[in-house]
Short mmCIF file of C-alpha atoms and ligand atoms in Angstrom, two decimals:
data_model
loop_
_atom_site.label_atom_id
_atom_site.label_comp_id
_atom_site.label_asym_id
_atom_site.label_seq_id
_atom_site.Cartn_x
_atom_site.Cartn_y
_atom_site.Cartn_z
CA MET A 20 -3.55 5.33 24.60
CA SER A 21 -7.28 5.12 25.04
CA ASP A 22 -8.56 4.87 28.60
CA LYS A 23 -11.78 2.87 28.55
CA HIS A 24 -13.14 4.67 31.65
CA TYR A 25 -12.78 8.05 30.00
CA SER A 26 -16.06 9.88 29.43
CA PHE A 27 -16.13 11.16 25.85
CA PHE A 28 -19.32 13.13 26.56
CA GLY A 29 -17.58 14.57 29.63
CA ALA A 30 -14.72 15.71 27.39
CA VAL A 31 -17.17 17.39 25.00
CA GLU A 32 -18.82 19.11 27.98
CA ARG A 33 -15.43 20.28 29.23
CA SER A 34 -14.59 21.78 25.85
CA PHE A 35 -18.04 23.40 25.76
CA ASP A 36 -17.60 24.93 29.23
CA LYS A 37 -14.15 26.19 28.32
CA ALA A 38 -15.68 28.08 25.37
CA ALA A 39 -18.97 29.14 27.00
CA LYS A 40 -17.29 31.87 29.04
CA TYR A 41 -16.38 33.68 25.82
CA THR A 42 -20.04 33.87 24.78
CA LYS A 43 -22.86 36.16 25.90
CA TRP A 44 -25.40 33.46 26.81
CA ASP A 45 -26.68 32.99 30.33
CA LYS A 46 -26.49 29.74 32.25
CA GLY A 47 -29.95 28.46 31.33
CA ILE A 48 -29.45 28.72 27.60
CA LEU A 49 -26.00 27.17 27.88
CA GLU A 50 -27.42 24.22 29.86
CA GLN A 51 -30.14 23.72 27.26
CA ILE A 52 -27.62 23.77 24.42
CA LYS A 53 -25.38 21.28 26.22
CA GLU A 54 -27.90 18.58 27.21
CA CYS A 55 -28.95 15.64 25.05
CA ASN A 56 -32.64 16.19 24.27
CA ALA A 57 -33.54 12.54 23.71
CA VAL A 58 -31.69 9.28 24.34
CA TYR A 59 -33.13 6.03 23.02
CA GLN A 60 -31.66 2.76 24.26
CA ILE A 61 -32.60 -0.35 22.33
CA ARG A 62 -32.17 -4.09 22.90
CA PHE A 63 -33.39 -6.67 20.42
CA PRO A 64 -32.65 -10.32 19.66
CA LEU A 65 -30.67 -11.58 16.69
CA LYS A 66 -30.85 -15.18 15.54
CA ARG A 67 -27.34 -15.85 14.32
CA ASP A 68 -26.53 -18.02 11.32
CA ASP A 69 -25.63 -20.90 13.67
CA GLY A 70 -29.07 -20.74 15.33
CA ASN A 71 -27.93 -19.10 18.58
CA ILE A 72 -29.80 -16.06 19.89
CA GLU A 73 -27.83 -12.94 20.77
CA VAL A 74 -29.11 -9.71 22.33
CA ILE A 75 -28.01 -6.64 20.39
CA GLU A 76 -27.40 -3.34 22.21
CA ALA A 77 -28.08 -0.19 20.21
CA TYR A 78 -28.67 3.55 20.64
CA ARG A 79 -29.98 6.63 18.90
CA VAL A 80 -29.39 10.00 20.51
CA GLN A 81 -30.92 13.30 19.45
CA HIS A 82 -28.73 15.88 21.06
CA SER A 83 -30.56 18.98 19.92
CA HIS A 84 -33.99 19.85 18.59
CA HIS A 85 -33.21 23.52 18.02
CA LYS A 86 -33.47 22.62 14.35
CA THR A 87 -35.01 19.53 12.82
CA PRO A 88 -34.41 16.99 11.46
CA CYS A 89 -31.62 15.72 13.67
CA LYS A 90 -28.66 14.45 11.72
CA GLY A 91 -25.78 12.11 12.44
CA GLY A 92 -24.19 8.84 11.45
CA ILE A 93 -24.67 5.30 12.70
CA ARG A 94 -21.62 3.54 14.07
CA PHE A 95 -21.08 -0.22 14.19
CA ALA A 96 -18.28 -0.92 16.68
CA ALA A 97 -17.62 -3.20 19.64
CA GLU A 98 -16.82 -0.15 21.81
CA VAL A 99 -20.20 1.60 21.28
CA ASN A 100 -21.81 2.82 24.53
CA GLN A 101 -24.32 5.46 25.53
CA ASP A 102 -21.69 7.98 26.61
CA GLU A 103 -19.94 7.74 23.24
CA VAL A 104 -23.15 8.12 21.21
CA MET A 105 -24.17 11.12 23.33
CA ALA A 106 -20.79 12.76 22.75
CA LEU A 107 -20.90 12.15 19.02
CA ALA A 108 -24.48 13.50 18.84
CA ALA A 109 -23.42 16.66 20.68
CA LEU A 110 -20.50 17.15 18.30
CA MET A 111 -22.98 16.89 15.42
CA THR A 112 -25.04 19.80 16.79
CA TYR A 113 -21.97 22.03 16.94
CA LYS A 114 -20.66 20.76 13.60
CA CYS A 115 -23.94 21.50 11.79
CA ALA A 116 -24.07 24.98 13.33
CA ILE A 117 -20.53 25.83 12.23
CA VAL A 118 -21.08 24.82 8.61
CA ASN A 119 -24.59 26.31 8.48
CA VAL A 120 -26.37 23.01 7.94
CA PRO A 121 -29.87 23.56 9.38
CA PHE A 122 -30.06 20.37 11.44
CA GLY A 123 -29.85 19.42 15.10
CA GLY A 124 -27.21 16.88 16.12
CA GLY A 125 -27.94 13.16 16.35
CA LYS A 126 -26.00 9.92 16.38
CA GLY A 127 -26.65 6.20 16.39
CA GLY A 128 -24.60 3.23 17.45
CA ILE A 129 -24.84 -0.54 17.48
CA LYS A 130 -22.48 -2.38 19.80
CA ILE A 131 -21.14 -5.01 17.41
CA ASN A 132 -17.87 -5.69 15.66
CA PRO A 133 -19.21 -5.91 12.09
CA LYS A 134 -16.29 -8.12 11.04
CA LYS A 135 -17.69 -10.90 13.25
CA TYR A 136 -21.10 -11.05 11.52
CA SER A 137 -22.14 -12.33 8.10
CA ALA A 138 -23.68 -9.94 5.59
CA TYR A 139 -27.05 -11.60 6.21
CA GLU A 140 -26.74 -11.06 9.98
CA LEU A 141 -25.71 -7.43 9.46
CA GLU A 142 -28.71 -6.89 7.23
CA LYS A 143 -31.05 -8.35 9.86
CA ILE A 144 -29.49 -6.15 12.56
CA THR A 145 -29.72 -3.00 10.42
CA ARG A 146 -33.31 -3.62 9.38
CA ARG A 147 -34.44 -4.42 12.93
CA TYR A 148 -32.65 -1.34 14.26
CA THR A 149 -34.45 0.76 11.62
CA ALA A 150 -37.80 -0.76 12.57
CA GLU A 151 -37.14 0.12 16.23
CA LEU A 152 -36.32 3.71 15.23
CA ILE A 153 -39.53 3.93 13.19
CA LYS A 154 -41.62 2.73 16.15
CA LYS A 155 -40.47 5.66 18.28
CA ASN A 156 -40.34 8.27 15.50
CA PHE A 157 -36.54 8.36 15.69
CA ILE A 158 -36.12 8.31 11.92
CA GLY A 159 -37.75 10.21 9.05
CA PRO A 160 -36.92 12.95 6.55
CA GLY A 161 -38.30 15.61 8.89
CA THR A 162 -37.39 14.13 12.26
CA ASP A 163 -34.05 12.32 12.28
CA VAL A 164 -31.83 11.40 9.34
CA PRO A 165 -28.97 8.92 9.90
CA ALA A 166 -25.86 8.55 7.73
CA PRO A 167 -22.74 6.35 7.61
CA ASP A 168 -20.09 6.45 10.31
CA TYR A 169 -17.35 4.11 11.55
CA GLY A 170 -18.15 0.55 10.40
CA THR A 171 -21.08 1.44 8.13
CA GLY A 172 -21.39 2.59 4.52
CA GLU A 173 -23.67 2.75 1.49
CA ARG A 174 -24.85 -0.85 1.88
CA GLU A 175 -26.24 -0.28 5.37
CA MET A 176 -27.85 3.00 4.28
CA ALA A 177 -29.63 1.17 1.42
CA TRP A 178 -31.01 -1.37 3.93
CA ILE A 179 -32.24 1.46 6.15
CA LEU A 180 -33.95 3.17 3.21
CA ASP A 181 -35.58 -0.05 2.04
CA THR A 182 -36.92 -0.82 5.52
CA TYR A 183 -38.20 2.74 5.95
CA THR A 184 -39.94 2.89 2.56
CA ALA A 185 -41.49 -0.55 3.06
CA MET A 186 -43.06 0.72 6.27
CA HIS A 187 -44.07 4.13 4.83
CA PRO A 188 -45.73 3.28 1.51
CA GLY A 189 -46.44 6.33 -0.61
CA GLU A 190 -44.37 8.75 1.49
CA ILE A 191 -43.05 10.89 -1.32
CA ASP A 192 -39.98 12.21 0.55
CA ALA A 193 -39.04 8.85 2.05
CA ALA A 194 -35.61 8.84 0.34
CA GLY A 195 -34.65 11.73 2.63
CA CYS A 196 -34.87 9.47 5.71
CA VAL A 197 -31.18 8.57 5.45
CA THR A 198 -28.12 9.92 3.60
CA GLY A 199 -24.94 8.31 2.34
CA LYS A 200 -27.06 6.05 0.11
CA PRO A 201 -25.79 4.50 -3.12
CA VAL A 202 -26.36 6.89 -6.04
CA THR A 203 -28.85 4.43 -7.56
CA GLN A 204 -30.93 4.70 -4.37
CA GLY A 205 -31.11 8.49 -4.21
CA GLY A 206 -27.56 9.14 -3.03
CA VAL A 207 -25.60 12.13 -4.28
CA ARG A 208 -22.37 11.96 -6.26
CA GLY A 209 -19.41 13.01 -4.09
CA ARG A 210 -20.86 11.84 -0.75
CA ARG A 211 -18.49 8.86 -0.45
CA GLU A 212 -15.34 11.00 -0.43
CA ALA A 213 -16.99 14.08 1.13
CA THR A 214 -15.57 13.85 4.65
CA GLY A 215 -12.00 13.28 3.42
CA LEU A 216 -12.35 16.05 0.85
CA GLY A 217 -13.67 18.39 3.54
CA VAL A 218 -10.68 17.51 5.75
CA PHE A 219 -8.43 18.39 2.85
CA PHE A 220 -10.22 21.69 2.03
CA GLY A 221 -10.17 22.74 5.69
CA LEU A 222 -6.49 21.96 6.24
CA ARG A 223 -5.51 23.47 2.88
CA GLU A 224 -7.18 26.72 3.90
CA VAL A 225 -5.23 26.78 7.17
CA CYS A 226 -2.00 25.96 5.26
CA ASN A 227 -2.71 28.96 3.02
CA MET A 228 -2.72 31.37 5.98
CA PRO A 229 0.74 32.98 6.05
CA ASP A 230 0.51 34.15 9.70
CA VAL A 231 -0.50 30.69 10.94
CA MET A 232 2.20 28.93 8.92
CA ALA A 233 4.85 31.40 10.12
CA ARG A 234 3.87 30.66 13.72
CA LEU A 235 4.27 26.93 13.11
CA GLY A 236 7.53 27.35 11.20
CA LEU A 237 6.01 25.88 8.02
CA ASN A 238 5.87 27.04 4.41
CA VAL A 239 2.59 28.36 3.05
CA GLY A 240 0.57 25.86 0.98
CA VAL A 241 -0.07 22.13 0.93
CA GLU A 242 2.62 21.20 -1.57
CA GLY A 243 5.54 19.37 0.01
CA LYS A 244 3.87 19.01 3.43
CA ARG A 245 4.73 15.73 5.17
CA VAL A 246 1.56 14.01 6.29
CA VAL A 247 0.79 10.96 8.48
CA VAL A 248 -2.69 9.40 8.47
CA GLN A 249 -4.08 6.95 11.05
CA GLY A 250 -6.89 4.75 9.68
CA LEU A 251 -7.31 3.93 6.01
CA GLY A 252 -11.10 3.72 6.07
CA ASN A 253 -13.51 6.03 4.31
CA VAL A 254 -12.27 9.25 5.91
CA GLY A 255 -8.56 8.38 6.20
CA TYR A 256 -8.19 6.97 2.70
CA HIS A 257 -9.82 9.95 0.99
CA SER A 258 -8.03 12.53 3.17
CA ALA A 259 -4.69 10.91 2.32
CA LYS A 260 -5.55 10.68 -1.36
CA PHE A 261 -6.55 14.34 -1.70
CA PHE A 262 -3.36 15.43 0.09
CA GLN A 263 -1.26 13.26 -2.21
CA ASP A 264 -3.04 14.60 -5.32
CA ALA A 265 -2.31 18.18 -4.16
CA GLY A 266 1.44 17.50 -3.95
CA ALA A 267 1.81 16.65 -0.26
CA LYS A 268 3.92 13.66 0.77
CA VAL A 269 2.12 11.01 2.81
CA VAL A 270 5.09 9.61 4.75
CA GLY A 271 3.24 7.45 7.29
CA LEU A 272 0.06 5.37 7.37
CA ALA A 273 -1.48 3.28 10.13
CA GLU A 274 -4.15 0.62 10.16
CA TYR A 275 -5.40 -1.76 12.80
CA GLU A 276 -2.49 -4.21 12.34
CA GLY A 277 0.39 -1.70 12.46
CA ALA A 278 1.97 1.27 10.74
CA ILE A 279 4.33 1.94 7.83
CA TRP A 280 6.74 4.75 7.04
CA ASN A 281 8.58 5.96 3.96
CA ASN A 282 10.32 9.31 4.04
CA ASP A 283 9.97 9.59 0.25
CA GLY A 284 6.20 9.23 0.44
CA LEU A 285 3.78 6.30 0.15
CA ASP A 286 1.43 5.83 -2.79
CA ILE A 287 -2.03 5.64 -1.22
CA ASP A 288 -3.72 3.48 -3.83
CA ALA A 289 -0.75 1.10 -3.94
CA VAL A 290 -0.87 0.73 -0.13
CA PHE A 291 -4.64 0.30 -0.23
CA ASN A 292 -4.37 -2.46 -2.87
CA HIS A 293 -1.48 -4.08 -0.98
CA ARG A 294 -3.72 -4.29 2.11
CA LYS A 295 -6.57 -5.67 0.03
CA THR A 296 -4.44 -8.48 -1.43
CA THR A 297 -2.26 -9.33 1.60
CA GLY A 298 -4.75 -8.44 4.36
CA SER A 299 -2.24 -6.09 5.99
CA ILE A 300 -0.70 -2.68 5.56
CA LEU A 301 2.63 -4.13 6.75
CA ASN A 302 5.46 -5.27 4.44
CA PHE A 303 4.63 -2.68 1.80
CA PRO A 304 7.59 -2.54 -0.61
CA GLY A 305 10.10 0.18 0.34
CA ALA A 306 8.42 1.02 3.66
CA THR A 307 9.52 0.44 7.26
CA ASN A 308 7.13 -1.56 9.47
CA PHE A 309 5.91 -0.55 12.93
CA GLU A 310 4.08 -3.32 14.77
CA LYS A 311 2.13 -0.91 17.01
CA ASN A 312 -0.43 1.19 15.12
CA GLY A 313 -0.07 3.92 17.77
CA ASP A 314 3.55 4.47 16.69
CA ALA A 315 2.24 6.37 13.66
CA LEU A 316 0.99 9.10 15.95
CA GLU A 317 4.53 9.81 17.05
CA MET A 318 6.14 9.91 13.59
CA ASP A 319 8.05 12.96 12.42
CA CYS A 320 5.73 14.97 10.13
CA ASP A 321 4.14 18.37 9.52
CA ILE A 322 0.50 17.28 9.65
CA LEU A 323 -0.90 14.36 11.62
CA ILE A 324 -4.39 13.19 10.64
CA PRO A 325 -6.01 10.76 13.08
CA ALA A 326 -8.89 9.24 11.09
CA ALA A 327 -9.83 6.14 13.11
CA LEU A 328 -11.45 6.48 16.53
CA GLU A 329 -11.62 8.71 19.61
CA ASN A 330 -9.16 9.18 22.50
CA VAL A 331 -6.11 7.91 20.59
CA ILE A 332 -3.94 10.81 21.78
CA ASP A 333 -4.03 11.48 25.51
CA GLY A 334 -1.84 13.04 28.19
CA ASP A 335 0.45 10.01 27.96
CA ASN A 336 1.49 10.00 24.31
CA ALA A 337 0.83 13.68 23.46
CA PRO A 338 4.31 14.78 24.63
CA ARG A 339 5.83 12.38 22.08
CA VAL A 340 3.78 13.66 19.12
CA LYS A 341 6.10 15.52 16.72
CA ALA A 342 3.57 16.95 14.24
CA LYS A 343 3.21 20.73 14.06
CA MET A 344 -0.43 20.52 13.03
CA ILE A 345 -3.07 17.94 13.91
CA GLY A 346 -6.12 17.63 11.67
CA GLU A 347 -8.86 15.83 13.57
CA ALA A 348 -10.51 13.82 10.81
CA ALA A 349 -11.91 11.35 13.36
CA ASN A 350 -14.33 12.49 16.03
CA GLY A 351 -12.68 13.15 19.39
CA PRO A 352 -9.20 11.69 18.72
CA LEU A 353 -7.65 13.94 21.42
CA THR A 354 -8.46 13.96 25.13
CA PRO A 355 -8.60 17.36 26.93
CA GLU A 356 -5.16 16.55 28.47
CA ALA A 357 -3.70 16.14 24.97
CA ASP A 358 -5.33 19.43 23.99
CA GLU A 359 -3.65 21.21 26.89
CA GLU A 360 -0.27 19.72 26.01
CA PHE A 361 -0.56 20.90 22.38
CA ALA A 362 -1.78 24.37 23.34
CA LYS A 363 1.28 24.66 25.63
CA ARG A 364 3.67 23.59 22.87
CA GLY A 365 2.03 25.70 20.14
CA VAL A 366 0.94 22.68 18.10
CA LEU A 367 -2.12 23.70 16.06
CA VAL A 368 -5.10 21.40 16.55
CA VAL A 369 -7.67 21.82 13.78
CA PRO A 370 -10.79 20.55 15.52
CA ASP A 371 -12.99 17.61 14.52
CA MET A 372 -16.33 19.30 14.79
CA TYR A 373 -15.65 21.52 11.84
CA LEU A 374 -12.84 19.70 10.03
CA ASN A 375 -14.80 16.50 9.43
CA ALA A 376 -18.04 18.36 8.61
CA GLY A 377 -17.70 17.49 4.90
CA GLY A 378 -19.81 14.38 5.40
CA VAL A 379 -22.74 16.17 6.96
CA THR A 380 -22.48 19.06 4.52
CA VAL A 381 -22.80 16.77 1.52
CA SER A 382 -25.44 14.74 3.38
CA TYR A 383 -27.38 17.98 3.55
CA PHE A 384 -26.99 18.33 -0.24
CA GLU A 385 -28.20 14.74 -0.62
CA TRP A 386 -31.24 15.40 1.58
CA LEU A 387 -32.09 18.53 -0.45
CA LYS A 388 -31.76 16.47 -3.64
CA ASN A 389 -34.15 13.88 -2.21
CA LEU A 390 -36.71 16.51 -1.27
CA SER A 391 -36.46 18.23 -4.65
CA HIS A 392 -36.56 14.91 -6.56
CA VAL A 393 -34.08 16.10 -9.17
CA ARG A 394 -30.37 15.52 -9.75
CA TYR A 395 -28.09 18.55 -9.29
CA GLY A 396 -27.13 20.04 -12.63
CA ARG A 397 -29.93 18.38 -14.56
CA LEU A 398 -31.71 21.60 -15.40
CA GLU A 399 -28.79 23.92 -16.06
CA LYS A 400 -25.94 21.79 -17.45
CA ARG A 401 -26.90 21.94 -21.14
CA PHE A 402 -28.04 25.55 -20.90
CA THR A 403 -24.68 26.58 -19.39
CA GLU A 404 -22.75 24.65 -22.04
CA ASN A 405 -24.73 26.26 -24.87
CA LEU A 406 -24.25 29.71 -23.35
CA ASN A 407 -20.51 29.15 -22.83
CA ALA A 408 -20.13 27.91 -26.43
CA HIS A 409 -21.89 31.02 -27.66
CA ILE A 410 -19.72 33.40 -25.59
CA LEU A 411 -16.56 31.59 -26.69
CA GLY A 412 -17.66 31.74 -30.34
CA GLN A 413 -18.22 35.49 -30.05
CA ILE A 414 -14.81 36.07 -28.42
CA GLU A 415 -13.07 34.00 -31.11
CA GLU A 416 -14.88 35.82 -33.86
CA LEU A 417 -14.13 39.27 -32.46
CA SER A 418 -10.49 38.50 -31.64
CA GLY A 419 -9.78 36.36 -34.70
CA LYS A 420 -8.01 33.84 -32.45
CA LYS A 421 -8.90 30.29 -31.39
CA VAL A 422 -8.52 28.97 -27.82
CA LYS A 423 -6.65 25.69 -27.23
CA ASP A 424 -8.72 22.46 -27.17
CA ASP A 425 -8.17 21.73 -23.47
CA GLU A 426 -9.12 25.32 -22.57
CA ARG A 427 -12.20 25.06 -24.79
CA GLU A 428 -13.29 21.93 -22.97
CA PHE A 429 -12.79 23.61 -19.58
CA ILE A 430 -14.68 26.80 -20.48
CA MET A 431 -17.57 25.00 -22.18
CA HIS A 432 -18.15 22.47 -19.41
CA GLY A 433 -21.51 22.82 -17.69
CA PRO A 434 -21.68 21.57 -14.10
CA ASP A 435 -22.33 17.91 -13.33
CA GLU A 436 -23.73 16.90 -9.98
CA VAL A 437 -20.28 16.11 -8.59
CA ASP A 438 -18.91 19.52 -9.68
CA LEU A 439 -21.68 21.32 -7.79
CA VAL A 440 -21.27 19.13 -4.70
CA TYR A 441 -17.50 19.66 -4.60
CA SER A 442 -17.82 23.41 -5.08
CA GLY A 443 -20.54 23.67 -2.41
CA LEU A 444 -18.30 21.75 -0.03
CA GLU A 445 -15.23 23.81 -0.84
CA GLU A 446 -17.11 27.05 -0.23
CA THR A 447 -18.51 25.70 3.05
CA MET A 448 -15.13 24.57 4.41
CA ILE A 449 -13.34 27.77 3.39
CA ASN A 450 -16.00 29.96 5.01
CA ALA A 451 -16.05 27.88 8.19
CA THR A 452 -12.25 28.02 8.49
CA HIS A 453 -12.27 31.81 8.24
CA GLU A 454 -15.21 32.21 10.58
CA ILE A 455 -13.43 30.20 13.29
CA MET A 456 -10.05 31.87 12.74
CA ASN A 457 -11.72 35.30 12.87
CA ALA A 458 -13.47 34.44 16.15
CA TRP A 459 -10.10 33.33 17.53
CA LYS A 460 -8.35 36.51 16.39
CA ALA A 461 -11.19 38.69 17.73
CA ASN A 462 -10.54 37.50 21.27
CA PRO A 463 -6.88 36.90 22.16
CA GLU A 464 -7.94 35.19 25.39
CA ILE A 465 -9.40 32.23 23.49
CA PRO A 466 -6.67 29.62 23.98
CA ASP A 467 -7.03 27.41 20.91
CA MET A 468 -8.86 26.77 17.66
CA ARG A 469 -11.19 24.16 19.21
CA THR A 470 -12.42 26.70 21.74
CA ALA A 471 -12.88 29.24 18.95
CA ALA A 472 -14.93 26.67 17.00
CA TYR A 473 -17.10 26.01 20.05
CA VAL A 474 -17.62 29.74 20.50
CA VAL A 475 -18.87 30.03 16.91
CA ALA A 476 -21.14 26.98 17.37
CA ILE A 477 -22.54 28.06 20.76
CA ASN A 478 -23.33 31.52 19.42
CA LYS A 479 -25.24 30.09 16.47
CA VAL A 480 -27.21 27.51 18.49
CA GLY A 481 -27.83 30.09 21.24
CA THR A 482 -29.21 32.55 18.69
CA SER A 483 -31.39 29.84 17.24
CA TYR A 484 -32.87 28.96 20.66
CA ALA A 485 -33.34 32.62 21.52
CA GLU A 486 -35.08 33.29 18.23
CA LEU A 487 -37.31 30.27 18.73
CA GLY A 488 -38.72 32.26 21.60
CA ILE A 489 -37.97 29.58 24.16
CA PHE A 490 -35.94 32.02 26.22
CA PRO A 491 -37.66 35.37 25.84
P1 NAD B 501 -14.23 3.39 8.61
O1 NAD B 501 -14.83 2.25 9.32
O2 NAD B 501 -14.49 3.53 7.13
O3 NAD B 501 -12.64 3.41 8.78
C1 NAD B 501 -11.94 3.44 10.00
C2 NAD B 501 -10.62 2.72 9.78
O4 NAD B 501 -9.78 2.89 10.93
C3 NAD B 501 -10.78 1.21 9.57
O5 NAD B 501 -10.12 0.83 8.38
C4 NAD B 501 -10.11 0.61 10.82
O6 NAD B 501 -9.51 -0.66 10.58
C5 NAD B 501 -9.08 1.67 11.17
N1 NAD B 501 -8.63 1.65 12.56
C6 NAD B 501 -9.33 1.36 13.68
N2 NAD B 501 -8.56 1.48 14.78
C7 NAD B 501 -7.33 1.84 14.34
C8 NAD B 501 -6.09 2.11 14.99
N3 NAD B 501 -5.98 2.06 16.32
N4 NAD B 501 -5.03 2.46 14.23
C9 NAD B 501 -5.14 2.55 12.89
N5 NAD B 501 -6.29 2.30 12.22
C10 NAD B 501 -7.37 1.95 12.93
O7 NAD B 501 -14.72 4.68 9.41
P2 NAD B 501 -14.81 6.17 8.88
O8 NAD B 501 -16.19 6.41 8.38
O9 NAD B 501 -13.63 6.46 8.04
O10 NAD B 501 -14.72 6.97 10.28
C11 NAD B 501 -13.48 7.25 10.91
C12 NAD B 501 -13.66 8.41 11.88
O11 NAD B 501 -14.16 9.54 11.17
C13 NAD B 501 -14.66 8.16 13.02
O12 NAD B 501 -14.22 8.85 14.16
C14 NAD B 501 -15.93 8.79 12.49
O13 NAD B 501 -16.81 9.18 13.55
C15 NAD B 501 -15.36 10.00 11.78
N6 NAD B 501 -16.25 10.58 10.77
C16 NAD B 501 -16.73 9.85 9.73
C17 NAD B 501 -17.55 10.45 8.78
C18 NAD B 501 -18.02 9.72 7.55
O14 NAD B 501 -18.62 10.38 6.67
N7 NAD B 501 -17.78 8.45 7.39
C19 NAD B 501 -17.92 11.79 8.94
C20 NAD B 501 -17.41 12.52 10.02
C21 NAD B 501 -16.58 11.89 10.92
#
């Protein structure tokens, strides 16, 4: 399991270098793409509820300014360090490029275990962190736009927005300074589940590729696939739920306190509620307990979805992983040694930097909504419904037949915000999957899908730098 001395940024650089040789860019451009453009280290005091003073360590990294604003989540975790934030920021640059989101990569982190702080303390930390970012121009709708990540959610994003707007009175686009906000505060419908839904769309597309499935010895399609998910947080819960809804069987789930298994499938909401009431995933009716959460990674399944933290599969446990496909919902769950092991064994690793891009894609939609100051669907919904009703009426009149009520409802329906967000995300994930697979097929020397994804990303960022005229 996770080696604390392991450099996550080093691993990202290794993956980058592995892919760079399949691109046309010269050394200088590649170095510029790879480096973190700006690293901001912050320390500030927190007066705790008991009166003690504690120094809080925090970071914001802007990996790339080839497009602005920079974009990337803010993580609250005890393990946060500069190397990790740099790695996550770099992944954001490549992720945005792959899914054609016109942002540079960024990431933030605060080194705290949020479970050990009261809501009031967390609010003070978040607001102070935001104020520090404002001081150095490290936040703003046109400069750097944070979002949720591990340990943060809508509540923290609302605090960030409130702090930013209080300090920028009259700034008309202020709501675009952060995404992942509650819908009442300028958030977009569908953002909460976006990363998990994107994981599902991406993996479903791969499962629908007959040649890939034949290579793995699996049937085409999602239905009946046996899935294991590590981490039942925002990304893990929604990934598991969308797989279950599409007819897959979620046979294993892991949380901090352990793992559970049921060969007949686990009901995600029932497990989620069980954990809410008992405080643990363990002892779920009908399931077998595993005391070590890492055991889930070695369960017998078709698709393994690590959705917790980085470096959970390394050279040590990779040989014991039985899954045929690994969907990296978390950022960096595999070390380069694990990657090599899976490439050797023909296990397909669907890489993080595109698979979990659903969050940033829908964040982009949220940012556009904030800048346009209008809800998606507001202008066209009624028009579309009236038009559809008219077309349907004409068809019924000409054919002399009536369509069934449920069909009528489906055909008439004009798009709501969530419909447009889901369809934009689906389109994005399908296109990205094909673009990466095509790059892989185009060059048989590319060893794995992660390298192919890096090739796609490097080519796009390289083109962007070249066209900026920085490297004439
Ligand atoms: P989260 O805080 O909502 O959930 C993470 C869950 O993992 C928690 O419930 C935690 O208890 C659990 N966990 C931690 N260690 C574990 C272990 N060893 N075994 C099993 N469970 C464990 O965080 P999240 O937003 O779902 O993020 C998860 C991962 O997805 C991170 O790597 C994050 O960078 C990545 N990600 C998140 C988003 C997003 O939109 N939230 C977008 C892209 C990528």
